[in-house]
Amino acid sequence: MTGGKTAAEVFDALAERYEEAFGGIPAQRRALDWLTGRLPRGARVLDVGSGTGRPTAETLVRAGCAVTGIDVSAEMVALARTRVPGARFERADVRTYTPPGPDGFDAVCAFFPLLMMDQSQIAASLERMASWTAPGGYLVVATVPGDIDALDIEFMGHRVTVSSLSAEEYRRRIEAAGLEVLHHETVPFHPAGGLADPEEHLFCYARRPLS
């Protein structure tokens, strides 16, 4: 993609400011409550785009989960290791990440990590994350929906190039990957302190059948 900074460059620069603006999304908190209410203690969870570790990894660790977080930003990974020492974090890209072992995860969370890709990469990443979800496990995804490909925008003082898929296309691709969509909603969000523009968020909860 061209025209804007890479995700690693943007989030290395934003670091804690991103958590200040986006760390208190009510629908994300509800998604985490929904997920932790269904996972047993010791459940293996992958947090894609783990950021500073808050709130996702922190909430999952408190619920007794074994959490692995991946993020393209070295600064975010360093912050997360400090803030959520009970989880394991590594610098990795969902497009090339290889999970350890063949058994997958009891849950995969992906809160807003796919926006700075092109549409084909988003679709491929959804398929990859679905394939890492073990039978009976859950995939919880959030994004800013829209049929958008390679749009240059200003985000928290940085020029970035973003893409997305429509809400229905997200649902279709998750179902095509063999998961059952259990919940699907779009909600408005206003980032704290006016640090970023208001936006619409899509939340999708899905489960891989046992057989």
XYZ file of N, CA and C in Angstrom:
633
model
N 0.842 -1.194 0.000
C 0.000 0.000 0.000
C 0.877 1.243 0.000
N 0.396 2.326 -0.586
C 1.177 3.553 -0.674
C 0.358 4.711 -0.145
N 1.075 5.809 0.132
C 0.404 7.045 0.489
C 0.491 7.389 1.950
N 0.594 6.417 2.840
C 0.629 6.695 4.259
C 1.711 5.895 4.947
N 1.872 6.158 6.227
C 2.849 5.443 7.035
C 2.387 4.002 7.263
N 3.336 3.137 7.591
C 2.973 1.767 7.928
C 2.331 1.726 9.303
N 1.620 0.632 9.594
C 1.009 0.468 10.910
C 2.062 0.489 12.005
N 3.206 -0.147 11.765
C 4.268 -0.156 12.780
C 4.748 1.262 13.069
N 4.953 2.067 12.024
C 5.412 3.446 12.220
C 4.391 4.266 12.997
N 3.122 4.130 12.637
C 2.074 4.913 13.294
C 1.952 4.550 14.761
N 1.896 3.275 15.057
C 1.637 2.878 16.441
C 2.885 2.930 17.314
N 4.079 2.865 16.711
C 5.283 3.176 17.478
C 5.221 4.622 17.959
N 4.717 5.509 17.102
C 4.654 6.933 17.447
C 3.520 7.237 18.424
N 2.378 6.573 18.244
C 1.219 6.875 19.091
C 1.347 6.282 20.487
N 1.732 5.021 20.555
C 1.922 4.308 21.828
C 0.784 4.598 22.806
N 1.093 5.258 23.930
C 0.095 5.435 24.997
C -1.066 6.327 24.580
N -0.863 7.237 23.620
C -1.955 8.117 23.194
C -3.092 7.305 22.575
N -2.768 6.197 21.927
C -3.824 5.372 21.350
C -4.702 4.786 22.448
N -4.093 4.283 23.513
C -4.890 3.748 24.621
C -5.748 4.835 25.251
N -5.215 6.043 25.350
C -5.981 7.152 25.921
C -7.251 7.409 25.114
N -7.142 7.327 23.790
C -8.286 7.608 22.928
C -9.230 6.427 22.790
N -8.678 5.195 22.720
C -9.477 4.034 22.343
C -9.509 2.926 23.407
N -8.996 3.195 24.591
C -8.940 2.154 25.616
C -10.244 1.922 26.362
N -11.243 2.759 26.109
C -12.494 2.640 26.858
C -13.704 2.453 25.960
N -13.602 1.601 24.952
C -14.719 1.372 24.032
C -15.743 0.465 24.713
N -16.960 0.951 25.009
C -17.929 0.122 25.735
C -18.246 -1.194 25.039
N -18.393 -1.187 23.717
C -18.720 -2.424 23.004
C -17.581 -3.438 23.085
N -16.346 -2.970 23.169
C -15.222 -3.886 23.343
C -15.262 -4.521 24.724
N -15.586 -3.726 25.728
C -15.720 -4.276 27.086
C -16.829 -5.325 27.127
N -17.931 -5.052 26.441
C -19.024 -6.034 26.405
C -18.585 -7.312 25.699
N -17.818 -7.160 24.620
C -17.325 -8.334 23.901
C -16.410 -9.172 24.785
N -15.564 -8.520 25.563
C -14.669 -9.252 26.452
C -15.439 -9.934 27.574
N -16.461 -9.268 28.101
C -17.304 -9.902 29.129
C -17.995 -11.132 28.544
N -18.498 -11.003 27.319
C -19.166 -12.124 26.659
C -18.204 -13.285 26.493
N -16.982 -12.988 26.040
C -16.008 -14.040 25.771
C -15.527 -14.705 27.053
N -15.148 -13.912 28.049
C -14.623 -14.506 29.284
C -15.691 -15.308 30.011
N -16.961 -14.971 29.795
C -18.040 -15.752 30.394
C -18.203 -17.130 29.786
N -17.527 -17.375 28.662
C -17.651 -18.660 27.963
C -16.361 -19.480 27.948
N -15.275 -18.895 28.410
C -13.990 -19.594 28.366
C -13.645 -20.183 29.728
N -13.127 -21.402 29.765
C -12.666 -21.974 31.032
C -11.331 -21.362 31.442
N -10.988 -21.468 32.707
C -9.665 -21.033 33.157
C -8.604 -21.843 32.414
N -7.548 -21.167 32.031
C -6.491 -21.821 31.278
C -6.701 -21.825 29.780
N -7.824 -21.272 29.314
C -8.088 -21.224 27.872
C -6.967 -20.477 27.154
N -6.584 -20.993 25.997
C -5.522 -20.385 25.190
C -6.146 -19.330 24.276
N -5.700 -18.092 24.407
C -6.285 -16.991 23.639
C -5.185 -16.232 22.911
N -5.430 -15.934 21.642
C -4.542 -15.091 20.847
C -5.179 -13.718 20.694
N -4.439 -12.686 21.058
C -4.885 -11.295 20.927
C -4.117 -10.670 19.765
N -4.794 -10.519 18.627
C -4.162 -9.991 17.414
C -4.259 -8.466 17.424
N -3.123 -7.806 17.288
C -3.106 -6.351 17.412
C -3.271 -5.960 18.865
N -2.417 -6.516 19.713
C -2.613 -6.434 21.171
C -2.342 -5.060 21.750
N -1.682 -4.167 20.998
C -1.493 -2.799 21.474
C -0.767 -2.748 22.806
N -1.264 -1.926 23.714
C -0.644 -1.771 25.027
C -1.012 -2.901 25.989
N -1.841 -3.830 25.534
C -2.293 -4.907 26.412
C -3.576 -4.603 27.146
N -4.019 -3.356 27.048
C -5.251 -2.945 27.716
C -6.267 -2.478 26.682
N -7.518 -2.902 26.818
C -8.054 -3.728 27.903
C -8.040 -5.228 27.625
N -7.737 -5.651 26.404
C -8.021 -7.034 26.025
C -7.190 -8.048 26.798
N -5.876 -8.013 26.639
C -5.042 -9.015 27.305
C -5.192 -8.939 28.821
N -5.258 -7.735 29.349
C -5.404 -7.564 30.796
C -6.679 -8.244 31.298
N -7.788 -8.034 30.603
C -9.061 -8.636 31.006
C -8.997 -10.155 30.915
N -8.412 -10.670 29.854
C -8.333 -12.115 29.662
C -7.432 -12.772 30.696
N -6.321 -12.134 31.032
C -5.436 -12.679 32.060
C -6.144 -12.719 33.407
N -6.859 -11.669 33.727
C -7.604 -11.644 34.994
C -8.650 -12.749 35.057
N -9.154 -13.164 33.887
C -10.142 -14.247 33.838
C -9.483 -15.624 33.853
N -8.152 -15.667 33.944
C -7.457 -16.938 34.058
C -7.029 -17.543 32.744
N -7.062 -16.761 31.663
C -6.683 -17.286 30.347
C -5.165 -17.231 30.150
N -4.671 -18.108 29.294
C -3.272 -18.088 28.867
C -3.208 -17.287 27.573
N -2.694 -16.071 27.643
C -2.824 -15.103 26.554
C -1.503 -14.902 25.825
N -1.571 -14.964 24.493
C -0.477 -14.558 23.617
C -0.950 -13.341 22.835
N -0.179 -12.270 22.876
C -0.509 -11.077 22.107
C 0.509 -10.843 21.020
N 0.026 -10.473 19.834
C 0.939 -10.114 18.750
C 0.606 -8.719 18.234
N 1.636 -7.979 17.862
C 1.445 -6.617 17.350
C 2.634 -6.276 16.462
N 2.400 -5.454 15.440
C 3.488 -5.055 14.540
C 4.358 -3.960 15.134
N 3.887 -3.300 16.195
C 4.595 -2.175 16.788
C 5.490 -2.626 17.939
N 6.793 -2.373 17.814
C 7.718 -2.716 18.891
C 7.415 -1.921 20.154
N 7.011 -0.662 19.998
C 6.691 0.164 21.159
C 5.469 -0.381 21.893
N 4.464 -0.791 21.153
C 3.277 -1.360 21.777
C 3.612 -2.654 22.517
N 4.431 -3.495 21.913
C 4.810 -4.753 22.553
C 5.568 -4.477 23.848
N 6.464 -3.509 23.836
C 7.213 -3.172 25.047
C 6.285 -2.672 26.146
N 5.327 -1.820 25.791
C 4.364 -1.339 26.781
C 3.527 -2.486 27.342
N 3.057 -3.352 26.465
C 2.203 -4.456 26.902
C 2.939 -5.390 27.854
N 4.205 -5.675 27.577
C 4.971 -6.551 28.464
C 5.084 -5.965 29.865
N 5.151 -4.640 29.949
C 5.233 -3.975 31.247
C 3.882 -3.954 31.950
N 2.823 -3.691 31.190
C 1.510 -3.480 31.789
C 0.774 -4.778 32.083
N 1.024 -5.810 31.301
C 0.315 -7.083 31.500
C 1.360 -8.200 31.551
N 2.113 -8.295 32.652
C 3.183 -9.286 32.715
C 2.688 -10.730 32.719
N 1.407 -10.931 32.962
C 0.857 -12.279 32.971
C 0.570 -12.848 31.594
N 0.769 -12.050 30.548
C 0.573 -12.520 29.173
C 1.925 -12.544 28.462
N 1.948 -13.210 27.323
C 3.152 -13.271 26.488
C 2.906 -12.428 25.246
N 3.831 -11.521 24.940
C 3.680 -10.643 23.787
C 4.883 -10.779 22.860
N 4.610 -10.719 21.562
C 5.692 -10.735 20.597
C 5.360 -9.827 19.427
N 6.422 -9.314 18.810
C 6.232 -8.482 17.618
C 6.011 -9.414 16.439
N 4.843 -9.358 15.852
C 4.495 -10.238 14.742
C 3.341 -9.627 13.967
N 3.225 -10.034 12.719
C 2.190 -9.552 11.799
C 1.224 -10.702 11.531
N -0.055 -10.449 11.668
C -1.063 -11.496 11.464
C -0.952 -12.113 10.074
N -0.435 -11.377 9.104
C -0.336 -11.877 7.732
C 0.738 -12.946 7.572
N 1.692 -12.994 8.512
C 2.804 -13.941 8.400
C 3.014 -14.767 9.667
N 2.252 -14.501 10.702
C 2.421 -15.190 11.987
C 2.129 -16.683 11.852
N 2.945 -17.487 12.534
C 2.729 -18.929 12.594
C 2.474 -19.328 14.043
N 1.269 -19.784 14.388
C 0.989 -20.163 15.776
C 1.852 -21.340 16.219
N 2.212 -21.386 17.495
C 2.976 -22.526 17.995
C 2.068 -23.749 18.140
N 2.484 -24.878 17.632
C 1.713 -26.109 17.796
C 0.536 -26.198 16.860
N -0.027 -27.389 16.732
C -1.092 -27.643 15.760
C -2.514 -27.468 16.296
N -2.660 -27.187 17.587
C -3.985 -27.273 18.202
C -4.803 -25.994 18.129
N -4.198 -24.903 17.725
C -4.935 -23.655 17.627
C -5.219 -23.048 18.981
N -6.195 -22.132 19.002
C -6.530 -21.382 20.210
C -7.996 -21.584 20.554
N -8.285 -21.493 21.848
C -9.676 -21.569 22.290
C -10.435 -20.297 21.924
N -9.703 -19.216 21.718
C -10.319 -17.971 21.234
C -9.258 -17.133 20.542
N -9.679 -16.418 19.529
C -8.844 -15.429 18.853
C -9.595 -14.103 18.900
N -8.934 -13.063 19.410
C -9.507 -11.718 19.451
C -8.782 -10.842 18.445
N -9.507 -10.020 17.736
C -8.903 -9.107 16.766
C -9.667 -7.785 16.814
N -9.269 -6.917 17.725
C -9.929 -5.628 17.878
C -9.173 -4.563 17.080
N -9.638 -4.311 15.852
C -9.176 -3.216 14.992
C -7.754 -3.374 14.444
N -7.231 -4.581 14.198
C -5.866 -4.676 13.684
C -5.744 -4.720 12.165
N -6.851 -4.762 11.442
C -6.783 -5.055 10.012
C -6.969 -3.838 9.113
N -7.147 -2.668 9.668
C -7.541 -1.516 8.865
C -6.433 -0.999 7.949
N -5.184 -1.163 8.345
C -4.090 -0.619 7.526
C -3.508 -1.703 6.627
N -4.402 -2.391 5.914
C -4.079 -3.399 4.916
C -4.933 -3.105 3.687
N -4.695 -3.832 2.593
C -5.650 -3.721 1.497
C -6.742 -4.784 1.674
N -7.764 -4.712 0.865
C -8.919 -5.592 1.068
C -8.559 -7.068 0.938
N -7.680 -7.402 0.018
C -7.308 -8.810 -0.142
C -6.567 -9.323 1.083
N -5.749 -8.476 1.702
C -5.033 -8.874 2.910
C -5.986 -9.011 4.101
N -6.984 -8.144 4.154
C -7.986 -8.263 5.210
C -8.700 -9.606 5.098
N -9.147 -9.931 3.896
C -9.853 -11.197 3.683
C -8.969 -12.383 4.037
N -7.709 -12.349 3.612
C -6.793 -13.448 3.918
C -6.531 -13.549 5.417
N -6.446 -12.413 6.094
C -6.202 -12.422 7.541
C -7.399 -12.997 8.294
N -8.601 -12.675 7.843
C -9.789 -13.277 8.460
C -9.756 -14.791 8.319
N -9.394 -15.285 7.146
C -9.308 -16.731 6.938
C -8.238 -17.355 7.835
N -7.093 -16.678 7.960
C -6.023 -17.196 8.817
C -6.481 -17.271 10.269
N -7.096 -16.209 10.773
C -7.531 -16.206 12.174
C -8.604 -17.259 12.422
N -9.513 -17.412 11.475
C -10.536 -18.452 11.618
C -9.892 -19.831 11.680
N -8.840 -20.044 10.878
C -8.187 -21.354 10.859
C -7.459 -21.644 12.158
N -7.111 -20.607 12.913
C -6.436 -20.802 14.199
C -7.412 -21.053 15.340
N -8.703 -20.925 15.083
C -9.722 -21.114 16.117
C -10.053 -22.597 16.228
N -9.792 -23.178 17.385
C -9.985 -24.613 17.592
C -11.468 -24.968 17.573
N -11.822 -26.214 17.305
C -13.227 -26.637 17.388
C -13.828 -26.271 18.741
N -14.992 -25.643 18.697
C -15.630 -25.164 19.915
C -15.136 -23.809 20.366
N -14.116 -23.274 19.685
C -13.532 -22.002 20.083
C -14.206 -20.809 19.425
N -13.768 -19.626 19.817
C -14.426 -18.384 19.422
C -13.476 -17.442 18.683
N -14.033 -16.717 17.731
C -13.356 -15.618 17.056
C -14.175 -14.361 17.306
N -13.544 -13.342 17.885
C -14.218 -12.069 18.149
C -13.451 -10.978 17.411
N -14.132 -10.319 16.484
C -13.505 -9.347 15.591
C -14.211 -8.004 15.716
N -13.429 -6.920 15.672
C -14.005 -5.577 15.608
C -13.230 -4.761 14.588
N -13.948 -3.899 13.880
C -13.323 -3.050 12.873
C -14.198 -1.837 12.614
N -13.724 -0.960 11.761
C -14.537 0.126 11.210
C -15.006 -0.361 9.841
N -16.299 -0.668 9.679
C -16.740 -1.313 8.441
C -16.907 -0.330 7.293
N -16.860 -0.874 6.079
C -17.092 -0.069 4.883
C -16.386 -0.695 3.699
N -16.958 -0.549 2.541
C -16.334 -1.051 1.312
C -15.304 -0.021 0.866
N -14.134 -0.080 1.499
C -13.100 0.947 1.331
C -11.796 0.252 0.955
N -11.119 0.730 -0.068
C -9.836 0.146 -0.447
C -8.820 1.242 -0.710
N -7.781 1.274 0.118
C -6.644 2.197 -0.059
C -7.082 3.658 -0.028
N -7.754 4.050 1.050
C -8.183 5.427 1.250
C -7.179 6.135 2.158
N -6.652 7.266 1.707
C -5.727 8.048 2.523
C -6.520 8.957 3.456
N -6.204 8.866 4.754
C -6.886 9.691 5.756
C -5.856 10.217 6.751
N -6.294 11.160 7.583
C -5.501 11.642 8.712
C -6.020 10.950 9.973
N -5.130 10.308 10.708
C -5.524 9.598 11.926
C -4.585 9.985 13.060
N -5.113 10.727 14.035
C -4.359 11.148 15.211
C -3.021 11.783 14.821
N -3.086 12.655 13.799
C -1.904 13.397 13.392
C -1.004 12.692 12.411
N -1.423 11.527 11.916
C -0.607 10.762 10.979
C -1.397 10.487 9.706
N -0.718 10.594 8.556
C -1.347 10.235 7.293
C -1.240 8.733 7.115
N -2.379 8.078 6.994
C -2.401 6.620 6.872
C -3.291 6.216 5.706
N -3.069 5.015 5.206
C -3.884 4.456 4.140
C -4.667 3.293 4.715
N -6.000 3.362 4.598
C -6.848 2.367 5.247
C -7.757 1.679 4.237
N -8.156 0.468 4.595
C -9.127 -0.299 3.821
C -10.032 -1.035 4.791
N -11.174 -1.485 4.297
C -12.061 -2.303 5.119
C -13.009 -3.055 4.197
N -13.863 -3.841 4.817
C -14.936 -4.548 4.122
C -16.254 -4.124 4.752
N -17.332 -4.274 4.027
C -18.635 -3.951 4.591
C -18.969 -4.906 5.728
N -19.916 -4.517 6.560
C -20.331 -5.378 7.665
C -20.818 -6.721 7.155
N -21.596 -6.720 6.094
C -22.117 -7.985 5.566
C -21.015 -8.834 4.947
N -20.013 -8.175 4.351
C -18.905 -8.943 3.778
C -18.060 -9.573 4.878
N -17.866 -8.872 5.983
C -17.189 -9.490 7.130
C -17.945 -10.747 7.561
N -19.223 -10.605 7.718
C -20.019 -11.757 8.154
C -19.917 -12.904 7.147
N -20.024 -12.586 5.878
C -19.988 -13.628 4.849
C -18.662 -14.367 4.858
N -17.567 -13.629 4.988
C -16.257 -14.272 4.948
C -15.989 -15.113 6.194
N -16.463 -14.672 7.332
C -16.290 -15.468 8.551
C -17.087 -16.767 8.450
N -18.299 -16.681 7.922
C -19.098 -17.896 7.739
C -18.470 -18.809 6.691
N -17.915 -18.233 5.632
C -17.277 -19.038 4.593
C -16.055 -19.772 5.120
N -15.457 -19.237 6.192
C -14.296 -19.874 6.807
C -14.697 -20.998 7.758
N -16.003 -21.288 7.851
C -16.465 -22.422 8.644
C -16.923 -22.105 10.040
N -17.074 -20.817 10.376
C -17.522 -20.428 11.710
C -18.989 -20.012 11.675
N -19.641 -20.163 12.799
C -21.027 -19.725 12.964
C -21.036 -18.348 13.618
N -21.636 -17.370 12.958
C -21.721 -16.028 13.522
C -22.841 -15.999 14.559
N -22.477 -15.638 15.782
C -23.426 -15.626 16.901
C -23.962 -14.236 17.207
N -23.199 -13.222 16.862
C -23.595 -11.842 17.185
C -22.911 -10.927 16.185
N -23.649 -9.890 15.747
C -23.167 -9.035 14.655
C -23.843 -7.689 14.834
N -23.078 -6.634 15.177
C -23.694 -5.325 15.403
C -22.742 -4.209 15.028
N -23.309 -3.068 14.657
C -22.532 -1.860 14.443
C -22.989 -0.818 15.455
N -22.006 -0.136 16.050
C -22.287 0.852 17.095
C -21.402 2.070 16.881
N -21.894 3.280 17.213
C -21.054 4.475 17.099
C -20.093 4.575 18.278
N -18.943 5.227 18.042
C -17.988 5.454 19.121
C -17.350 6.824 18.948
N -17.196 7.529 20.074
C -16.534 8.829 20.098
C -15.252 8.696 20.923
N -14.088 8.714 20.289
C -12.825 8.574 21.033
C -12.691 9.623 22.132
N -12.053 9.238 23.223
C -11.922 10.116 24.389
C -11.119 11.359 24.043
N -11.535 12.482 24.633
C -10.757 13.707 24.551
C -10.682 14.341 23.187
N -11.523 13.879 22.243
C -11.472 14.421 20.906
C -10.159 14.155 20.185
N -9.451 13.085 20.614
C -8.142 12.781 20.027
C -8.251 12.186 18.628
N -9.430 11.678 18.272
C -9.667 11.142 16.929
C -11.129 11.392 16.587
N -11.465 11.254 15.311
C -12.824 11.518 14.864
C -13.781 10.403 15.305
N -15.059 10.727 15.514
C -16.053 9.669 15.787
C -16.100 8.677 14.631
N -16.425 7.430 14.944
C -16.470 6.395 13.922
C -17.471 5.323 14.286
N -17.853 4.534 13.309
C -18.765 3.408 13.525
C -17.944 2.136 13.667
N -18.301 1.307 14.626
C -17.577 0.065 14.868
C -18.465 -1.138 14.606
N -17.893 -2.130 13.960
C -18.541 -3.420 13.772
C -17.943 -4.419 14.752
N -18.797 -5.134 15.467
C -18.373 -6.225 16.337
C -19.048 -7.506 15.866
N -18.248 -8.538 15.722
C -18.745 -9.824 15.242
C -18.186 -10.930 16.134
N -19.077 -11.728 16.746
C -18.669 -12.867 17.557
C -19.019 -14.129 16.769
N -18.073 -15.060 16.708
C -18.301 -16.296 15.949
C -17.717 -17.488 16.700
N -18.172 -18.668 16.346
C -17.703 -19.893 16.999
C -17.493 -20.985 15.958
N -16.420 -21.745 16.126
C -16.200 -22.900 15.248
C -16.933 -24.094 15.829
N -17.797 -24.729 15.059
C -18.525 -25.909 15.572
C -17.572 -27.012 16.013
N -18.027 -27.833 16.927
C -17.206 -28.936 17.417
C -16.928 -29.969 16.340
N -17.839 -30.095 15.387
C -17.617 -31.065 14.317
C -18.270 -30.579 13.021
